[in-house]
Short mmCIF file of C-alpha atoms in Angstrom, two decimals:
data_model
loop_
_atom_site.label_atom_id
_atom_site.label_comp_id
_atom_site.label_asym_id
_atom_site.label_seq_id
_atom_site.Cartn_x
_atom_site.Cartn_y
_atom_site.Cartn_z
CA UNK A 144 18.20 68.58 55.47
CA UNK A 145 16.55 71.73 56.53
CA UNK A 146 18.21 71.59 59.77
CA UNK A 147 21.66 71.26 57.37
CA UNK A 148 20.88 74.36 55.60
CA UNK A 149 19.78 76.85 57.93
CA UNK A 150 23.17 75.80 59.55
CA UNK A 151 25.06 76.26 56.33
CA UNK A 152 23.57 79.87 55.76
CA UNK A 153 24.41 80.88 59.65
CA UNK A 154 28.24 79.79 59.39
CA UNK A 155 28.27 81.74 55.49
CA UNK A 156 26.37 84.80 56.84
CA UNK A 157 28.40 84.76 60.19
CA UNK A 158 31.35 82.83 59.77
CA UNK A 159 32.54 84.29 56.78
CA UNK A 160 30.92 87.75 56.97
CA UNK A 161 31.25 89.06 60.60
CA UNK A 162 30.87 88.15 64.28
CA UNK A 163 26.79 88.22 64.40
CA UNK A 164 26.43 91.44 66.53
CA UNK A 165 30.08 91.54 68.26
CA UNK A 166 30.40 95.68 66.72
CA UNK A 167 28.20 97.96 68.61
CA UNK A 168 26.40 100.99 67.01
CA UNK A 169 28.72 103.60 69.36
CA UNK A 170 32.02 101.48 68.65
CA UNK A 171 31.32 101.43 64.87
CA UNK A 172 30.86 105.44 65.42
CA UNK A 173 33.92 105.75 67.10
CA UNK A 174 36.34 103.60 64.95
CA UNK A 175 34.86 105.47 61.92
CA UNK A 176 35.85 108.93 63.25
CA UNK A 177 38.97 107.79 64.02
CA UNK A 178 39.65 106.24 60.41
CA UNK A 179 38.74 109.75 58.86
CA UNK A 180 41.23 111.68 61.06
CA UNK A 181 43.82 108.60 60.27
CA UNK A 182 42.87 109.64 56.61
CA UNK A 183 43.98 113.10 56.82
CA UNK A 184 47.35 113.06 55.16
CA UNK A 185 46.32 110.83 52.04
CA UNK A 186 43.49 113.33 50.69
CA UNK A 187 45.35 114.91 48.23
CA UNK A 188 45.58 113.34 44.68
CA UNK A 189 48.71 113.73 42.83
CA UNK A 190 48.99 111.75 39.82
CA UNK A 191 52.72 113.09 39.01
CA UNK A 192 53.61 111.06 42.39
CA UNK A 193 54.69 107.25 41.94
CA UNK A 194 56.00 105.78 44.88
CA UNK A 195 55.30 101.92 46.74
CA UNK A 196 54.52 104.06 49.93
CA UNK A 197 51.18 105.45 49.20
CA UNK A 198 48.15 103.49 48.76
CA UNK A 199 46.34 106.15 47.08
CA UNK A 200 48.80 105.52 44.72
CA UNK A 201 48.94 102.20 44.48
CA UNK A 202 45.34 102.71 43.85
CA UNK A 203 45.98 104.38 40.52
CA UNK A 204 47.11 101.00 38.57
CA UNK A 205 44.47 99.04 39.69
CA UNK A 206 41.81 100.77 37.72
CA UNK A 207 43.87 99.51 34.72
CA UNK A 208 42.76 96.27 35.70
CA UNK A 209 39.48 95.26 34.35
CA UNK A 210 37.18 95.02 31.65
CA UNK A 211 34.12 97.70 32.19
CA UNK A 212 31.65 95.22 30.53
CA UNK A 213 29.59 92.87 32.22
CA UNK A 214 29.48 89.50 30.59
CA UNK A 215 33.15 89.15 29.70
CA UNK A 216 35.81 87.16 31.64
CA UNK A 217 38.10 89.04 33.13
CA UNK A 218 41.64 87.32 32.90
CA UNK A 219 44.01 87.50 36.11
CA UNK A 220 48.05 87.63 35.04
CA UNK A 221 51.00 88.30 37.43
CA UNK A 222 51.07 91.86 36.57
CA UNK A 223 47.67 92.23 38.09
CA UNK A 224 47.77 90.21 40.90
CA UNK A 225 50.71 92.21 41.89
CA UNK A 226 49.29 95.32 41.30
CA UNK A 227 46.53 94.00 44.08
CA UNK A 228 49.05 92.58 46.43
CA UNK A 229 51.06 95.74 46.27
CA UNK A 230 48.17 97.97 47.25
CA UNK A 231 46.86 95.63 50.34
CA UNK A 232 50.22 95.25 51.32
CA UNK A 233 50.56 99.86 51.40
CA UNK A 234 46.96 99.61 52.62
CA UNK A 235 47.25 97.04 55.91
CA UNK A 236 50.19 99.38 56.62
CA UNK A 237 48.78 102.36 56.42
CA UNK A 238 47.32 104.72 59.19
CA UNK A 239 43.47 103.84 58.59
CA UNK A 240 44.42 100.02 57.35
CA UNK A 241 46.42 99.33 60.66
CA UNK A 242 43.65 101.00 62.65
CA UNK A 243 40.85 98.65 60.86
CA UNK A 244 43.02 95.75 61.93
CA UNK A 245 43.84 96.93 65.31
CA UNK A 246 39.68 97.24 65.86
CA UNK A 247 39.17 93.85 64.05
CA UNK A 248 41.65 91.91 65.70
CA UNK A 249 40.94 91.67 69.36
CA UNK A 250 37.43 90.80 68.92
CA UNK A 251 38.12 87.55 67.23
CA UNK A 252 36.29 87.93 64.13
CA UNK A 253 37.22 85.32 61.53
CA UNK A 254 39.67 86.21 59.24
CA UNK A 255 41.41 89.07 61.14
CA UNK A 256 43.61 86.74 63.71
CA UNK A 257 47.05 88.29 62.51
CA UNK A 258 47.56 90.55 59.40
CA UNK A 259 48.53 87.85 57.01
CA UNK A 260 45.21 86.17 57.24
CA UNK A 261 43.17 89.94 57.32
CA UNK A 262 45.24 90.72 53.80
CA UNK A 263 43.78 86.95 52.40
CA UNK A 264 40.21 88.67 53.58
CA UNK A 265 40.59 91.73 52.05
CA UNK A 266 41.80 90.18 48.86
CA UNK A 267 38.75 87.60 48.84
CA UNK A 268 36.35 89.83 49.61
CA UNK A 269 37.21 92.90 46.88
CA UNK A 270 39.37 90.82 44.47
CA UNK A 271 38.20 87.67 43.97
CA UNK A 272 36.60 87.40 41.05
CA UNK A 273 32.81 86.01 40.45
CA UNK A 274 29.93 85.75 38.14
CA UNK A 275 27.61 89.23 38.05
CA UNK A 276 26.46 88.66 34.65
CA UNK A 277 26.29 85.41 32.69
CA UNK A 278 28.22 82.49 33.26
CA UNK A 279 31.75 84.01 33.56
CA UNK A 280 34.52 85.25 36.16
CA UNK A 281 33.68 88.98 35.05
CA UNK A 282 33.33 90.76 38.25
CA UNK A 283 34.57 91.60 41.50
CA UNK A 284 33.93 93.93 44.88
CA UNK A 285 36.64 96.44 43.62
CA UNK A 286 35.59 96.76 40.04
CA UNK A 287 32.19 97.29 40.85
CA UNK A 288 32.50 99.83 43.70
CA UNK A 289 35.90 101.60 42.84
CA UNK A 290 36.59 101.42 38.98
CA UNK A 291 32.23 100.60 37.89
CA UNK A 292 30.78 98.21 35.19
CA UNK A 293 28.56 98.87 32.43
CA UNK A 294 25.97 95.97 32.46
CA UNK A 295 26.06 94.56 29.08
CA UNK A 296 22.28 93.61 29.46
CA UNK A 297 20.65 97.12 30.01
CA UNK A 298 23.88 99.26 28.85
CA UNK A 299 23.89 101.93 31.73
CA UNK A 300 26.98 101.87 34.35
CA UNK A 301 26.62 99.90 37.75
CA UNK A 302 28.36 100.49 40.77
CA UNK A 303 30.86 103.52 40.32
CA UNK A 304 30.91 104.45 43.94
CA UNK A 305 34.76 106.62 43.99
CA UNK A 306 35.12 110.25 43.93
CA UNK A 307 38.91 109.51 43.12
CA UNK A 308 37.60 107.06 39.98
CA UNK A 309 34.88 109.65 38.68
CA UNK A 310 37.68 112.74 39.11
CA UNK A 311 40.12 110.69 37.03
CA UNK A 312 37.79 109.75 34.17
CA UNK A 313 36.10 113.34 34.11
CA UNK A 314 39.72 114.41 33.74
CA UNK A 315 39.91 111.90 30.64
CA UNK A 316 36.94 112.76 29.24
CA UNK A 317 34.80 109.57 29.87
CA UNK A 318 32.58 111.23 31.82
CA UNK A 319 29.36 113.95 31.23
CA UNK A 320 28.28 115.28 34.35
CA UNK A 321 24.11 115.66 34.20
CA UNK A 322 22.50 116.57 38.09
CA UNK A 323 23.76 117.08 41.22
CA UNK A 324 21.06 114.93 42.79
CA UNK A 325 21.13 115.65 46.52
CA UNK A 326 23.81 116.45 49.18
CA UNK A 327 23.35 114.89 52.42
CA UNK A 328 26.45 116.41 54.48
CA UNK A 329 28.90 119.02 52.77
CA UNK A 330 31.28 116.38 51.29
CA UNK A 331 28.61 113.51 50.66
CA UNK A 332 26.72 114.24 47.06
CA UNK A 333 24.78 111.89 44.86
CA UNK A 334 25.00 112.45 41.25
CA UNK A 335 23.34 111.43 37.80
CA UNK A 336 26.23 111.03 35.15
CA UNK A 337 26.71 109.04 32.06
CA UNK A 338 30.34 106.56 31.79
CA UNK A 339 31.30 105.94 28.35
CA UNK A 340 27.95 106.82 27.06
CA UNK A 341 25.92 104.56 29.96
CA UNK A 342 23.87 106.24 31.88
CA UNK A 343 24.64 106.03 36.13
CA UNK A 344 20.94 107.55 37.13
CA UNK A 345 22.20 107.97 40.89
CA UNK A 346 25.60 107.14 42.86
CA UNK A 347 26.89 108.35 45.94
CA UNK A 348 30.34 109.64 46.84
CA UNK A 349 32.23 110.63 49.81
CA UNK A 350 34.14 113.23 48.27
CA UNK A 351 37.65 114.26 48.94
CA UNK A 352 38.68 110.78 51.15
CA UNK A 353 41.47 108.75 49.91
CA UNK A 354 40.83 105.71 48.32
CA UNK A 355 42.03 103.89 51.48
CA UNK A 356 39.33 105.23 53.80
CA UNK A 357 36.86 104.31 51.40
CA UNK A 358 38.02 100.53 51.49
CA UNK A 359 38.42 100.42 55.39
CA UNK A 360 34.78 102.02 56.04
CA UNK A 361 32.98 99.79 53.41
CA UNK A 362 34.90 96.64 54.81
CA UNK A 363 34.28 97.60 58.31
CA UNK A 364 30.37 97.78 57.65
CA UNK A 365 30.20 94.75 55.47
CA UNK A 366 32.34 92.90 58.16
CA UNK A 367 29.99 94.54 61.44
CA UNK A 368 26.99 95.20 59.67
CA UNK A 369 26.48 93.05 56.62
CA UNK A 370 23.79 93.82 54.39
CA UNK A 371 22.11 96.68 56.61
CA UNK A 372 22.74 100.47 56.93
CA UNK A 373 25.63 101.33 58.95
CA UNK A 374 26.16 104.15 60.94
CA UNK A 375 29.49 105.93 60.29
CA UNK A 376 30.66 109.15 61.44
CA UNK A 377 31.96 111.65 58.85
CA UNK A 378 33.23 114.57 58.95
CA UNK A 379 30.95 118.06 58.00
CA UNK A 380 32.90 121.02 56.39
CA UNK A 381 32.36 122.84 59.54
CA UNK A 382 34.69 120.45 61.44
CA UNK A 383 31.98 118.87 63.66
CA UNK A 384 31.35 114.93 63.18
CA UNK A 385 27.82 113.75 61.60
CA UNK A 386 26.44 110.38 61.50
CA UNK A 387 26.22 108.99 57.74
CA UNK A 388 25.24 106.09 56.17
CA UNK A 389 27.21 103.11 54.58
CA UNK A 390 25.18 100.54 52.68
CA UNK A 391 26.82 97.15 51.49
CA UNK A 392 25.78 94.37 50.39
CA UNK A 393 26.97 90.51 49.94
CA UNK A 394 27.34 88.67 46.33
CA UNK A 395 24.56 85.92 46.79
CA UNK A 396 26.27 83.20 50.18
CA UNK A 397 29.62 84.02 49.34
CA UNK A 398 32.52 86.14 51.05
CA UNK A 399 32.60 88.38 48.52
CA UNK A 400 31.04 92.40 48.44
CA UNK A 401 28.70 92.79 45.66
CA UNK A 402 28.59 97.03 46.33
CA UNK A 403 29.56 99.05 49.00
CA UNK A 404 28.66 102.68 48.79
CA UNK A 405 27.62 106.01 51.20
CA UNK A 406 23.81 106.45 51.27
CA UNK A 407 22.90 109.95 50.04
#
């Protein structure tokens, strides 16, 4: 039975999750560099733009999606579900999503053998929903790192990890800025801000990236690196590369990405 389990937890852990060791510290460098040049013509955000092209914009109706409490189901229509399908669909095709893929691909890591099975990833690792809180579907990778939560327990925000999320409810008036924490490079800051009244004491952001880069960066280190710190190149203000830090981490033995965020 032992023998059973320890089996179990390998094929979960490697099976579902990555390739044990098949990304290499420089390759994981390299790709990432890439992926932020790829990002270069999506940085801008334009909310007067509504087009099926763009994943940033795409983006934009997913954040419509949830509820922000912990502890109560979240209910799944065809609306939403298109609303996700649409924006993996503009995402695999876009510069950094096709360049993800094209990295992914050859090195026969499960789930990425042609781009109809790496969209089913994608969708069960960010979208599928599962229990954070409670015995209820109320939770997901997406919500938690891209639109946040407020955990109905201790009542201050969790997750909240997008620049493009925390610009958008600033400009609504959800959010009161309190410290600029730290900055690590020029465009990565950590910040202490309160969501609808609950406190966020810390939470990192890679600031001025599309939501697109974001998405490929965090799923390449939770597919190469799960659970660790991941090396990631990013680019400084002064136009030279520096190596940053992506931290993610795994809900419980399941496929699915509990947070994902830039260590700062």
């Amino acid at each position: 039975m032992k023998s059973f389990c320890v089996t179990l937890v390998l094929f979960l852990t490697c099976g579902l999750l990555a390739d044990c060791g098949s990304v290499s510290n420089k390759e994981m460098l390299e790709v990432s560099r890439k992926l932020y040049m790829d990002d270069a013509g999506d940085r801008i955000v334009n909310y007067s733009i509504n087009t099926t092209q763009n994943a940033q914009n795409n983006f934009f109706p997913l954040l419509e999606n949830y509820n922000r409490e912990t502890g109560i189901y979240e209910t799944m229509n065809y609306e939403k579900e298109e609303k996700i399908i649409r924006f993996l669909n503009t995402f695999i095709n876009s510069k950094v999503g096709s360049r993800l893929y094209n990295f992914l691909q050859p090195k026969g890591i499960p789930g990425c053998s042609n781009k109809a099975e790496f969209k089913r990833t994608l969708k069960t690792k960010w979208f599928d929903l599962y229990r954070r809180s409670r015995k209820v579907l109320d939770s997901s990778g997406f919500e938690h790192v891209f639109v946040g939560e407020i955990n109905s327990y201790t009542g201050k925000t969790i997750g909240f990890h997008n620049w493009v999320q925390y610009y958008s409810q600033q400009k609504a008036g959800n959010i009161k800025y309190l410290t600029h924490l730290e900055q690590c490079l020029e465009n990565l800051h950590s910040l202490e801000f309160e969501w609808h009244n609950a406190l966020k004491p810390c939470s990192g952001f890679a600031m001025g990236v599309s939501p697109a880069y974001d998405l490929a960066v965090f799923t390449l280190c939770h597919i190469a690196k799960p659970g660790k710190r991941c090396k990631v190149s990013y680019r400084n203000t002064d136009g030279n590369f520096k190596t940053a830090f992506v931290q993610t981490y795994t809900w419980r033995y399941t496929p699915h990405i509990a947070s994902a965020y830039f260590l700062c």
